[in-house]
Short mmCIF file of C-alpha atoms and ligand atoms in Angstrom, two decimals:
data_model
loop_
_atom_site.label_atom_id
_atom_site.label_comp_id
_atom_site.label_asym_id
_atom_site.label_seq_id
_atom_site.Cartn_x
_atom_site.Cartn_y
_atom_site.Cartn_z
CA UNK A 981 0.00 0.00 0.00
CA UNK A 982 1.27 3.56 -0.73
CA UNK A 983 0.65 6.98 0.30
CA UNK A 984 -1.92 9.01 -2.03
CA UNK A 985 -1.10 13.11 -1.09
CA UNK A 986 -4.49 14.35 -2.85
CA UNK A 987 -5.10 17.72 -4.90
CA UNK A 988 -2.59 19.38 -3.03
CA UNK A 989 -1.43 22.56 -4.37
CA UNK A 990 2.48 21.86 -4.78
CA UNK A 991 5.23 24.63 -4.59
CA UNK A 992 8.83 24.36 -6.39
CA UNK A 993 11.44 26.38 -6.61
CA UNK A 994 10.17 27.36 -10.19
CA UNK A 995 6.04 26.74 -10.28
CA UNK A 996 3.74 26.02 -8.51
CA UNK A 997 -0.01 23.07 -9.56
CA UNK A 998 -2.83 21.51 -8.08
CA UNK A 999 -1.85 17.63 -8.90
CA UNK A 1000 -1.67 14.16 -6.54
CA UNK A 1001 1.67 12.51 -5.09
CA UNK A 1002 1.95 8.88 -4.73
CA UNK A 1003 4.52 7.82 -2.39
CA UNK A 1004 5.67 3.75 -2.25
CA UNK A 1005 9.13 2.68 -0.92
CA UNK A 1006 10.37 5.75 1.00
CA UNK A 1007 10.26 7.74 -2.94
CA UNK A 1008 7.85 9.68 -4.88
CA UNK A 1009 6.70 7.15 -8.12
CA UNK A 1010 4.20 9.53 -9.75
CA UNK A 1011 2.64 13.19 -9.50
CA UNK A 1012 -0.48 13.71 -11.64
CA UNK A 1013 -4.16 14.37 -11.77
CA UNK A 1014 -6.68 11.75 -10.27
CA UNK A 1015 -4.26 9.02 -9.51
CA UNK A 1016 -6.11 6.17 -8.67
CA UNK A 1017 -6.57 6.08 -5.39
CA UNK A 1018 -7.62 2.29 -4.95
CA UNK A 1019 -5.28 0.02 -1.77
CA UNK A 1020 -3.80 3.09 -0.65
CA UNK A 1021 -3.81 5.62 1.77
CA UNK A 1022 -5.11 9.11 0.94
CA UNK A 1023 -4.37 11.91 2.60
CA UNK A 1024 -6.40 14.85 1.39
CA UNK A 1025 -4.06 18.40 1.00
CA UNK A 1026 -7.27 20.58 -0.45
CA UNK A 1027 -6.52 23.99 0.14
CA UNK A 1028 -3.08 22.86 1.74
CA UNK A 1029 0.61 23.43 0.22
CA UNK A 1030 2.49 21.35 -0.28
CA UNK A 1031 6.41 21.28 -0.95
CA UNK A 1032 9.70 19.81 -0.39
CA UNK A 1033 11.05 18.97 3.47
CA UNK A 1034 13.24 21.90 4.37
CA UNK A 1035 16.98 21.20 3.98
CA UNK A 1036 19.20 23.28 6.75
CA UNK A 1037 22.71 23.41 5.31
CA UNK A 1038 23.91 24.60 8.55
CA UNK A 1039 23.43 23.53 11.75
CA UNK A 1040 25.97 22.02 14.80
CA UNK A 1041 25.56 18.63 16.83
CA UNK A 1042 28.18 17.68 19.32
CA UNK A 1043 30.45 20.84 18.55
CA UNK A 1044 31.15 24.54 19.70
CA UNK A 1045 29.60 23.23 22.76
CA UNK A 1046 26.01 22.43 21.54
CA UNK A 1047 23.88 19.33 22.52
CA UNK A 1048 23.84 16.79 20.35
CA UNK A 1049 21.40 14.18 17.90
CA UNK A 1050 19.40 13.42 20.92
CA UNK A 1051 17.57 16.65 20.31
CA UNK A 1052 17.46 16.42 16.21
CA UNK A 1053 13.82 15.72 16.51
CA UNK A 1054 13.20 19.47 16.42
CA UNK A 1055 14.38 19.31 12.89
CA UNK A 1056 11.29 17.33 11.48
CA UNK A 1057 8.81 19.20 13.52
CA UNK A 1058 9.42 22.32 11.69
CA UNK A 1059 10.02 20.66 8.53
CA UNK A 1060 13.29 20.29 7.79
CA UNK A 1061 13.62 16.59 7.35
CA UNK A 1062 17.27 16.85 6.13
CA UNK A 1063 20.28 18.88 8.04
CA UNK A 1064 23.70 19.51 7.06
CA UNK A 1065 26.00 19.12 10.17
CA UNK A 1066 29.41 20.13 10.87
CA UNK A 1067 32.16 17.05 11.58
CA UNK A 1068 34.90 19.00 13.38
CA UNK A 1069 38.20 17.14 12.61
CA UNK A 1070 40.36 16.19 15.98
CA UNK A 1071 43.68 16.97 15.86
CA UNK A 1072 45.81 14.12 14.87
CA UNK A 1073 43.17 12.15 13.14
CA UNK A 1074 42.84 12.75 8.91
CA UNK A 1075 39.40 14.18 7.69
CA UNK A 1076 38.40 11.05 6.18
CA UNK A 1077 38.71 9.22 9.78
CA UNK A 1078 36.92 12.07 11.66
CA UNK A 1079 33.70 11.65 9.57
CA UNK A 1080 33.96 7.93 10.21
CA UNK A 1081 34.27 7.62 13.38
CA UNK A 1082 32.22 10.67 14.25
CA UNK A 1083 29.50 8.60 12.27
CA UNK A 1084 29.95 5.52 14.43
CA UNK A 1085 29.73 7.44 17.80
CA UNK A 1086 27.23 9.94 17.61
CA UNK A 1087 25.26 9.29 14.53
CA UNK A 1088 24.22 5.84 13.41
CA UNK A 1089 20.98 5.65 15.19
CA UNK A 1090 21.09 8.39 17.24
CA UNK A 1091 19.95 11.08 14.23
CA UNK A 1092 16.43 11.60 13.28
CA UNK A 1093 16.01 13.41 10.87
CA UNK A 1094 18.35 12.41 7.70
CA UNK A 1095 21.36 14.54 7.97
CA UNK A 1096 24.40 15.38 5.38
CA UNK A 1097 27.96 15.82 6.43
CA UNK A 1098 30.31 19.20 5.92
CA UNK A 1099 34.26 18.60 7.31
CA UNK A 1100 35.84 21.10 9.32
CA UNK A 1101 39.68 21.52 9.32
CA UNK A 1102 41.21 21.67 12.73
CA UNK A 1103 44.40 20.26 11.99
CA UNK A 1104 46.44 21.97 8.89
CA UNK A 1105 48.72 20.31 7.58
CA UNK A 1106 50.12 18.57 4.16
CA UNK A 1107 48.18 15.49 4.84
CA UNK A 1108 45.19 17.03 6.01
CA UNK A 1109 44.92 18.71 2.87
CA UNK A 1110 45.66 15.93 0.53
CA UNK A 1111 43.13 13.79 2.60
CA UNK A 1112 40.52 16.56 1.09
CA UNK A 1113 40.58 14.00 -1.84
CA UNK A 1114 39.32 11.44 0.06
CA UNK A 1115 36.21 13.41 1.23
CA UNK A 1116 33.50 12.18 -0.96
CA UNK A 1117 34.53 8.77 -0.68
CA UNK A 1118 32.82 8.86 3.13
CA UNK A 1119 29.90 11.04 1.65
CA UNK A 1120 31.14 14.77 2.31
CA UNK A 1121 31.97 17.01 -0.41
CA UNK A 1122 32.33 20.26 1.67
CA UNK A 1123 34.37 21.34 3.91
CA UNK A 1124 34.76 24.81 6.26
CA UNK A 1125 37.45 26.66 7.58
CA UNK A 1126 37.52 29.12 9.76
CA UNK A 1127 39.23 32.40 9.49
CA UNK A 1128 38.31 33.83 12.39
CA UNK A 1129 39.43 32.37 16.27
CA UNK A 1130 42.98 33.91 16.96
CA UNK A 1131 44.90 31.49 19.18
CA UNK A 1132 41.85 29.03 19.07
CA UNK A 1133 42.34 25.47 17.92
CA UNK A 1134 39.62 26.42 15.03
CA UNK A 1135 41.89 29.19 13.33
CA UNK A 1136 43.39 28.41 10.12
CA UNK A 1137 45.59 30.69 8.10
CA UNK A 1138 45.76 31.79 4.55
CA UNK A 1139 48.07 29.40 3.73
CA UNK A 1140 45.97 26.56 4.08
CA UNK A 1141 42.80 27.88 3.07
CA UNK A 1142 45.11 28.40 0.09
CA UNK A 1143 45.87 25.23 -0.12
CA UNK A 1144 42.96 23.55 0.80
CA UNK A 1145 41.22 25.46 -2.16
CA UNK A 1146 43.83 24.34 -4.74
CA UNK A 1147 43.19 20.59 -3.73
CA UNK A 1148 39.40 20.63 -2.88
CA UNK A 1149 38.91 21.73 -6.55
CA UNK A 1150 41.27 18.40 -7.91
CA UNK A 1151 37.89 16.04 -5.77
CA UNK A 1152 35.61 18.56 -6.39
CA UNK A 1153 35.04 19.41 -3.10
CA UNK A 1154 33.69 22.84 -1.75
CA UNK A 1155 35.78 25.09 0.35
CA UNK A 1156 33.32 27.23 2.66
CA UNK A 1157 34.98 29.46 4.87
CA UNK A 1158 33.50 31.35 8.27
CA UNK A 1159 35.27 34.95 7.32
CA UNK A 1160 36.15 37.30 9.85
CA UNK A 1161 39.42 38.70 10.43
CA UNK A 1162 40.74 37.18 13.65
CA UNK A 1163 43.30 39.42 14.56
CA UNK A 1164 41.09 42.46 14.42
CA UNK A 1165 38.53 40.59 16.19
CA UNK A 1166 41.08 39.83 18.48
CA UNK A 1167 42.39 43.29 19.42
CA UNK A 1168 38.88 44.90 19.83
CA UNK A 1169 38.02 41.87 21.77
CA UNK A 1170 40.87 42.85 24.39
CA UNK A 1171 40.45 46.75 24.18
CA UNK A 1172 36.60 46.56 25.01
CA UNK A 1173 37.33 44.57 27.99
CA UNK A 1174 40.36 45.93 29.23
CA UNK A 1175 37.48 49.51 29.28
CA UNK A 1176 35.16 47.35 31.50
CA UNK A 1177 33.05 46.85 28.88
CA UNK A 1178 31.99 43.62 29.58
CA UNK A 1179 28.37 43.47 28.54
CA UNK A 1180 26.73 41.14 25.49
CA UNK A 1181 25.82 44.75 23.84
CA UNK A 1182 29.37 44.82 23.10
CA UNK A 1183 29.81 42.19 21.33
CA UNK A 1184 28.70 43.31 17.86
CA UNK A 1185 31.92 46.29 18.05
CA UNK A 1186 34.67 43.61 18.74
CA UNK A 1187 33.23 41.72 15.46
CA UNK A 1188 32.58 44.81 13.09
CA UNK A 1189 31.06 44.40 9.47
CA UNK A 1190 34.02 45.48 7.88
CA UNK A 1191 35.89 42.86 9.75
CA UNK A 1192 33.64 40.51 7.80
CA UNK A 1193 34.09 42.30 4.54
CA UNK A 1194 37.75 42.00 4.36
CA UNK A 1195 37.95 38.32 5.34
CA UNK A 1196 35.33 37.54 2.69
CA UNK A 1197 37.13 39.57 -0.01
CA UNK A 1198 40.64 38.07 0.73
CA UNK A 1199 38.85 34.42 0.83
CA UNK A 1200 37.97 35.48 -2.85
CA UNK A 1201 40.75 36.34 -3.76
CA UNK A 1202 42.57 33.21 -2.74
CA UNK A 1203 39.98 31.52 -4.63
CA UNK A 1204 40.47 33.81 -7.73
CA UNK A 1205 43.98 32.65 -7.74
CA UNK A 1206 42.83 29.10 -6.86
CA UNK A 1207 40.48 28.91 -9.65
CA UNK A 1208 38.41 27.58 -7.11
CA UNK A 1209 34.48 28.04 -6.29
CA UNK A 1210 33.78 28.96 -2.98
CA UNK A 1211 31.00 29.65 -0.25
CA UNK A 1212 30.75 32.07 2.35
CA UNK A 1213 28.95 30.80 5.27
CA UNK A 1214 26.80 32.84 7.16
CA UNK A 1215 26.42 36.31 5.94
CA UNK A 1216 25.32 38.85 8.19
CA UNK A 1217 25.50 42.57 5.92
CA UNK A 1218 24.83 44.11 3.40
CA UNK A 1219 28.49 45.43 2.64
CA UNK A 1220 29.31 41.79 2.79
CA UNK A 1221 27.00 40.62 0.65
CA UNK A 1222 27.64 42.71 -1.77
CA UNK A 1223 31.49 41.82 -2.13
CA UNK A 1224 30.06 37.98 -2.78
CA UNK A 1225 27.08 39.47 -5.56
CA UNK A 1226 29.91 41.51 -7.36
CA UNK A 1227 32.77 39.04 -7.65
CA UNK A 1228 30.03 36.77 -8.73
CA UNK A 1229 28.49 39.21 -11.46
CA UNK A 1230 32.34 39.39 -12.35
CA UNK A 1231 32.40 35.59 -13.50
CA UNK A 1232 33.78 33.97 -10.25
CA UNK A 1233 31.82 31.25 -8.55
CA UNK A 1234 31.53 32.95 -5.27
CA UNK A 1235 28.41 32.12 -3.18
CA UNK A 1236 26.84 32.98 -0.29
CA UNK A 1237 24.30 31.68 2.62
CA UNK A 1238 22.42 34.10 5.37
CA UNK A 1239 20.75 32.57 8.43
CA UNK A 1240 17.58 33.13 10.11
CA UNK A 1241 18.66 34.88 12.95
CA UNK A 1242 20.19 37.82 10.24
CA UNK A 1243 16.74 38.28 8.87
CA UNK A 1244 14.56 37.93 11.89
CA UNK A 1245 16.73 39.65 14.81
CA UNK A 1246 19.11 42.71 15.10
CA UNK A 1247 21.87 44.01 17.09
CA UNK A 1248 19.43 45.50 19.88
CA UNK A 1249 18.61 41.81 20.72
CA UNK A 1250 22.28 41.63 22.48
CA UNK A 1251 21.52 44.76 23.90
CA UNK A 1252 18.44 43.06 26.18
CA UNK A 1253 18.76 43.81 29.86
CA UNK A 1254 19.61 41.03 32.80
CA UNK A 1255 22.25 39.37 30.42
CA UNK A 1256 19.46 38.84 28.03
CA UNK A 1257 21.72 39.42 25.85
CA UNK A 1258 23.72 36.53 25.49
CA UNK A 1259 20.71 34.48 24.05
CA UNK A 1260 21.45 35.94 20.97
CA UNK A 1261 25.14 35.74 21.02
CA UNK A 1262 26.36 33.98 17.52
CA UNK A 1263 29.22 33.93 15.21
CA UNK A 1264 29.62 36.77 13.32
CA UNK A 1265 27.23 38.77 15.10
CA UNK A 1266 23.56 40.43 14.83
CA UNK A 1267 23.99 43.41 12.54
CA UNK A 1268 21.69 46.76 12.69
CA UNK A 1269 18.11 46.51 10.87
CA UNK A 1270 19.40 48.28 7.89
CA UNK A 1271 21.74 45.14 7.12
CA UNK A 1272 18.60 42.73 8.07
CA UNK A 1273 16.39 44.63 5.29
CA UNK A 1274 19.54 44.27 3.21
CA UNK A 1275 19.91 40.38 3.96
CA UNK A 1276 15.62 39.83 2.56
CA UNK A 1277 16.64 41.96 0.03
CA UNK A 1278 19.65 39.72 -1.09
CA UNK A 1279 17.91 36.22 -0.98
CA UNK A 1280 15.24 37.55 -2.98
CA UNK A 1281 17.64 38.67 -5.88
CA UNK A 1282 19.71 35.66 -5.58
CA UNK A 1283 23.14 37.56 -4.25
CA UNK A 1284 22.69 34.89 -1.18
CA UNK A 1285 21.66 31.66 -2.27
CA UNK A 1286 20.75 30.20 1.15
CA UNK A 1287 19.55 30.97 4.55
CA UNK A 1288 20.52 27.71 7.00
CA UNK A 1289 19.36 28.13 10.89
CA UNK A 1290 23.25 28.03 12.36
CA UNK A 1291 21.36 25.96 14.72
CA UNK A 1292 23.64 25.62 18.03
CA UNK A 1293 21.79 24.75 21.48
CA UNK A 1294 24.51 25.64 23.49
CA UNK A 1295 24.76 22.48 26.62
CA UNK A 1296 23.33 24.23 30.02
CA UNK A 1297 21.46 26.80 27.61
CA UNK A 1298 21.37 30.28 28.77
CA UNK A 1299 21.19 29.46 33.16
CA UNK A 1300 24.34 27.98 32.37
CA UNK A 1301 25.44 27.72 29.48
CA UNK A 1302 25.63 31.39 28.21
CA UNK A 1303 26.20 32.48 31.71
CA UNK A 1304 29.86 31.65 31.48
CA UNK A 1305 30.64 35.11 29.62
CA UNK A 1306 28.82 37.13 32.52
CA UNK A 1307 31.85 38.90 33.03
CA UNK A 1308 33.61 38.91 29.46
CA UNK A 1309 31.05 38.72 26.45
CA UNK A 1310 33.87 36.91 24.97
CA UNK A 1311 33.69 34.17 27.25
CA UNK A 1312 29.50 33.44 26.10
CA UNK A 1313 29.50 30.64 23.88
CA UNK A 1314 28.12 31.47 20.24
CA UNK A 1315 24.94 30.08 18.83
CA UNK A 1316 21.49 29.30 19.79
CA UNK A 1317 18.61 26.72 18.63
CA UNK A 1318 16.85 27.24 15.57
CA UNK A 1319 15.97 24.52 13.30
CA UNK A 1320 12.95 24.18 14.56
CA UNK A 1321 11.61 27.81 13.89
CA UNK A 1322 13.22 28.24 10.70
CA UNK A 1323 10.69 27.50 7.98
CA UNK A 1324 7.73 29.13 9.98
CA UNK A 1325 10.09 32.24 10.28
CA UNK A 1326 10.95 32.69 6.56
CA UNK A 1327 7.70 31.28 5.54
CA UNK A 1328 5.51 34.22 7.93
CA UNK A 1329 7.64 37.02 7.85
CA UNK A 1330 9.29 36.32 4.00
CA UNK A 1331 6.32 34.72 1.90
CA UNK A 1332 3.14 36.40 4.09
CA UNK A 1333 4.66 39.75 4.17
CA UNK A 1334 5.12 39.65 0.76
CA UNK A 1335 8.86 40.30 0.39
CA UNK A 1336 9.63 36.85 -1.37
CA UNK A 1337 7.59 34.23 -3.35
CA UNK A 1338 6.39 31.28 -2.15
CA UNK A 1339 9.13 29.70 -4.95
CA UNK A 1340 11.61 31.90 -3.62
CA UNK A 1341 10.57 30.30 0.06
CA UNK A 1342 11.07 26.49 -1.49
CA UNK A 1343 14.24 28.37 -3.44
CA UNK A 1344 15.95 29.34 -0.41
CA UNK A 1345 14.79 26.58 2.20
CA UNK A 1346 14.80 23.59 0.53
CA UNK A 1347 16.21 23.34 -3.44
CA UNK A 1348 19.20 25.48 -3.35
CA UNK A 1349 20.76 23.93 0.43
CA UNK A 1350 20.22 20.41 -1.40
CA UNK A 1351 21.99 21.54 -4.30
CA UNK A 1352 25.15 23.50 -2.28
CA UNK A 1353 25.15 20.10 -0.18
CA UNK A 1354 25.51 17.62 -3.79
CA UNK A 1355 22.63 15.89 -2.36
CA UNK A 1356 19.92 17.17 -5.20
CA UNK A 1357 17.36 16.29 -6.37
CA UNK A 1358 17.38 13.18 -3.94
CA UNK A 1359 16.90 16.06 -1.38
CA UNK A 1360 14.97 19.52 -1.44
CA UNK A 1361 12.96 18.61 -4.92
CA UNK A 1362 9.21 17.17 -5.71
CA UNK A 1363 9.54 14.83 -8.61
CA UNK A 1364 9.41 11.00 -9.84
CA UNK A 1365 12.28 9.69 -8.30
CA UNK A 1366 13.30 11.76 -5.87
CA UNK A 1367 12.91 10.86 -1.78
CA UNK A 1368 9.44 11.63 -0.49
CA UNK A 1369 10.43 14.04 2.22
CA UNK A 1370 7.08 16.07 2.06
CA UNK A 1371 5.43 19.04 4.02
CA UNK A 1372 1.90 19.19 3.88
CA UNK A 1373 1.08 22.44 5.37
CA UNK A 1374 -1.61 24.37 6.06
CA UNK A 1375 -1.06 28.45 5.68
CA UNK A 1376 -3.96 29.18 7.43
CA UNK A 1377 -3.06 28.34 10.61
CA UNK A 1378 -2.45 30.85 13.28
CA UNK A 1379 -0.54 30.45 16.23
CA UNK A 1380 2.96 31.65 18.56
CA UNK A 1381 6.49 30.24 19.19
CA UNK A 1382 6.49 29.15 22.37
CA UNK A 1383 9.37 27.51 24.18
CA UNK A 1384 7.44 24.82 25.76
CA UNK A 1385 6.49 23.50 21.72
CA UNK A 1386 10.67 23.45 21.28
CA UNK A 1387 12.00 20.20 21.37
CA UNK A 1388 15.52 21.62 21.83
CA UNK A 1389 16.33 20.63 24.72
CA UNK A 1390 17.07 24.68 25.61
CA UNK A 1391 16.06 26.62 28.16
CA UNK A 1392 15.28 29.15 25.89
CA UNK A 1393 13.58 29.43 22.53
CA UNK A 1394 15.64 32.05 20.00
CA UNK A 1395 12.06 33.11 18.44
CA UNK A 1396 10.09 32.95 21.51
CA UNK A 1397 6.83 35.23 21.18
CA UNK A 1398 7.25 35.67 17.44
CA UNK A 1399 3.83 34.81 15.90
CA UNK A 1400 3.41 32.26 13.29
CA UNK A 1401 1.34 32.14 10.23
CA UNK A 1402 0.68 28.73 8.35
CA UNK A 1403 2.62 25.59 10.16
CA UNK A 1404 3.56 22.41 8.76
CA UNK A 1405 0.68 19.78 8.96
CA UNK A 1406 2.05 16.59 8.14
CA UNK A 1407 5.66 16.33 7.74
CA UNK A 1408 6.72 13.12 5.71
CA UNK A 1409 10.11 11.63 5.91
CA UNK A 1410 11.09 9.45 2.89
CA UNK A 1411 7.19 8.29 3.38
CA UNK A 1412 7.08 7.53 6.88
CA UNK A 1413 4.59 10.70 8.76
CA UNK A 1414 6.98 12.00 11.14
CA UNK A 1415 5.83 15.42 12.91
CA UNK A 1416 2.16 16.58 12.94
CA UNK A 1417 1.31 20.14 13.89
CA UNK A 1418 4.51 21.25 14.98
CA UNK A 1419 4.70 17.50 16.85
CA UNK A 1420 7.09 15.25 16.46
CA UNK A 1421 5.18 11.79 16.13
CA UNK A 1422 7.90 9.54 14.59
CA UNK A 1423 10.32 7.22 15.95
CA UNK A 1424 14.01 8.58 16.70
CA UNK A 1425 17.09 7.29 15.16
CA UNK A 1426 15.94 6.35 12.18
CA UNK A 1427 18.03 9.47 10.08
CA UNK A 1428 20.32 8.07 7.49
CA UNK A 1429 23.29 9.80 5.94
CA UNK A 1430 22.70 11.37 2.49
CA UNK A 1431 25.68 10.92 0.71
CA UNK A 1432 26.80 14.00 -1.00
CA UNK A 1433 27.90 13.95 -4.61
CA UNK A 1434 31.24 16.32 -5.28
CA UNK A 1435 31.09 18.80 -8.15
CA UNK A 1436 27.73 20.39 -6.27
CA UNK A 1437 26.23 23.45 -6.71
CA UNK A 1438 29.58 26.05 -6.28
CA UNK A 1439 31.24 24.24 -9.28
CA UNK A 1440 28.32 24.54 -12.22
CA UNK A 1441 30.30 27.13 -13.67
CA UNK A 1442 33.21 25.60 -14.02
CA UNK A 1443 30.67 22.63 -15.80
CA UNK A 1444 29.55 25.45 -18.40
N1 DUC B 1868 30.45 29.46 13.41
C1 DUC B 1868 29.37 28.77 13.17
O1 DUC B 1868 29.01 28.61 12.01
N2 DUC B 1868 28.65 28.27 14.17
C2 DUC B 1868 29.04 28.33 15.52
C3 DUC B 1868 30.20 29.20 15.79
C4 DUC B 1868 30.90 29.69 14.61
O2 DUC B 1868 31.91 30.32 14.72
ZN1 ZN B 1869 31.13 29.88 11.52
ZN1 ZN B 1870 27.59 27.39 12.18
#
């Protein structure tokens, strides 16, 4: 028996029709008019929409001190039914190794939702580099480096982003880099606290915009020289963003991603009395509301391709968690949960307000993260043959995010109080019904690894 999704009306990244999905062996066999019906089971989408599970390219398990897969549920209840996670390589083992074993000890049936692997280099070094080769042998055809993180294990210099560039391109692999510049970062860090000024709300002056800028335009430069694609990982400004549009428009294959929390929050949110603050403490920081106009502005065109959640539920959330940095905003952890609340967010305050299209919505949150993450169309598309990770979901619904719905394991909810418009229904992962009304209703640990194909999205102009 299959699963009949009736008269639905279904939303792509390109169009949008009224038409019936049958679903039999976790994959979508055929999308039509009238399909008969007969032995299976129908569930009726009239006046519903209905489009592809949301795919968050970005978001941390088990790293920069965030819980881990126990809490992945939260994925599927908001719709995402695939998430792209972040393998942090310890030092002394190879890449290859770390997404192995990081597999066997906190993935194989501890992830719900189906999840996609990104490397992260922590230990430069010839043979790290040449193991970049070896990458989509294990699945993983991206990999992140971070420019930012003076003195921290994470930092990596120009030489090996460099490098790493020149030899991800030989496996087609895609470099994406977190740019800031650490050492400026670094010394504003120290000044502002040496001057007592301790609080969150100074947080966003040791990390300033242009301190984004010029990492991102030296990172494309180096992969100018490389002859290498690249992808800029979350993009807070407009001065930023701009840099990635224009070497783009110039022929390169520079690309960007925003997050949620750049087009839903600004800088005041760190400024929040009672160390309210720190809830909103991320990597690079919350910009001023003139850069989160700019950030809507720049999905919609296409100068960002993505917007992932950064989700990062921070162990001992904000009682403990955050409160480490209660006397040096550089000591607060960075990130916060938001998987959960990032289709509603984009969905009510992009596609109901009217400043993208519903395609642009699927664009953004589903099609486009597949593609950056080589696991399209299996991921992010409705068609024959692809997986049947649906959203049936009803826009009419009206509602709040609360933090006793989150099932982040936080003690606080990023996008508490923001109200909601439309919420996804029935949530379908390859077939099985998995979250219902904002519910989770599945079974856990039953996420599989998507294996990512390299020569994804970054590298189609270097296919033309
Ligand atoms: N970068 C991220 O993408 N997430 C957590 C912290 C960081 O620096
Ligand atoms: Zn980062
Ligand atoms: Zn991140």
């Amino acid at each position: 028996m299959g699963l009949i999704i009736k008269n639905g009306n279904i939303i792509t990244s390109k169009n949008e029709y009224i038409a019936d999905i049958l679903v039999e062996d976790e994959k979508i066999v055929a999308i039509g008019k009238d399909l008969d019906i007969k032995g299976h089971e129908v569930v009726d989408a009239n006046d519903k929409f209905v489009f592809p599970g949301g795919v968050d390219e970005h978001v941390h398990y088990n790293s920069f001190n965030s819980l881990g897969y126990e809490t992945s549920h939260a994925a599927l209840a908001g719709g995402t039914t695939t998430v792209g996670d972040f393998v942090v390589q310890p030092v002394g083992v190879g890449l290859k190794d770390s997404i192995i074993n990081y597999k066997k000890d906190y993935l194989d049936e501890k992830a719900t939702p189906d999840y996609v692997l990104h490397g992260i280099i922590m230990d430069p070094s010839e043979e790290t580099v040449a193991d970049l080769v070896n990458m989509p042998s294990v699945g993983v055809s991206s990999v992140k480096l971070f420019m930012a993180y003076k003195g921290m294990p994470y930092y990596v210099s120009d030489e090996w982003i460099f490098k790493a560039l020149c030899t991800g391109k030989k496996a087609g692999v895609t470099i994406m880099v977190h740019a800031e510049n650490a050492d400026i970062i670094d010394v504003l860090t120290k000044k502002l606290i040496a001057e007592g000024k301790t609080e969150p709300k100074y947080f966003g002056d040791s990390r300033p915009v242009l301190s984004e800028a010029e990492a991102t335009s030296r990172a494309i430069y180096m992969a100018e020289i490389a002859n290498a694609p690249l992808f800029v990982v979350h993009v807070t400004n407009q001065k930023t963003a701009e840099i990635i549009r224009d070497a783009y428009n110039k022929g390169l294959s520079t690309y960007g991603e925003t997050c949620t929390h750049y087009l839903m929050l600004n800088d005041e949110n760190l400024a929040k009395p009672n160390f309210e603050g720190a809830k909103y403490v991320c990597n690079p920081p919350l910009r001023p509301q003139s850069d989160v106009n700019f950030m809507w502005e720049a999905i919609n065109k296409g100068w960002l391709t993505s917007v992932g959640s950064d989700h990062c539920a921070i162990m001992g959330g904000f009682a403990e968690g955050k409160r480490k940095g209660i006397n040096d905003f550089s000591k607060i952890p960075p990130g916060s949960p938001g998987v959960q609340d990032r289709l509603n967010m984009i969905w009510t305050y992009g596609v109901e307000t009217g400043k993208i299209t519903r395609q642009k919505f699927v664009e953004v949150c589903c099609t486009t993260p597949a593609k950056v993450c080589g696991i399209y169309p299996q991921k992010g598309e409705i068609a024959v043959g692809t997986d049947a990770d649906i959203v049936v979901f009803d826009p009419n619904y009206r509602g709040t995010v609360k933090l006793e719905d989150s099932l982040s394991s936080s003690d606080y909810c990023t996008y508490d109080g923001f109200e909601i418009k439309g919420i996804a229904e029935k949530v379908y992962l390859r077939g099985k019904l998995v979250a219902q009304n904002g519910k989770f209703v599945g079974e856990l640990g039953k996420g599989q690894q998507v294996m990512s194909k390299p020569y994804a999205y970054c590298y189609d102009k270097f296919k033309e």
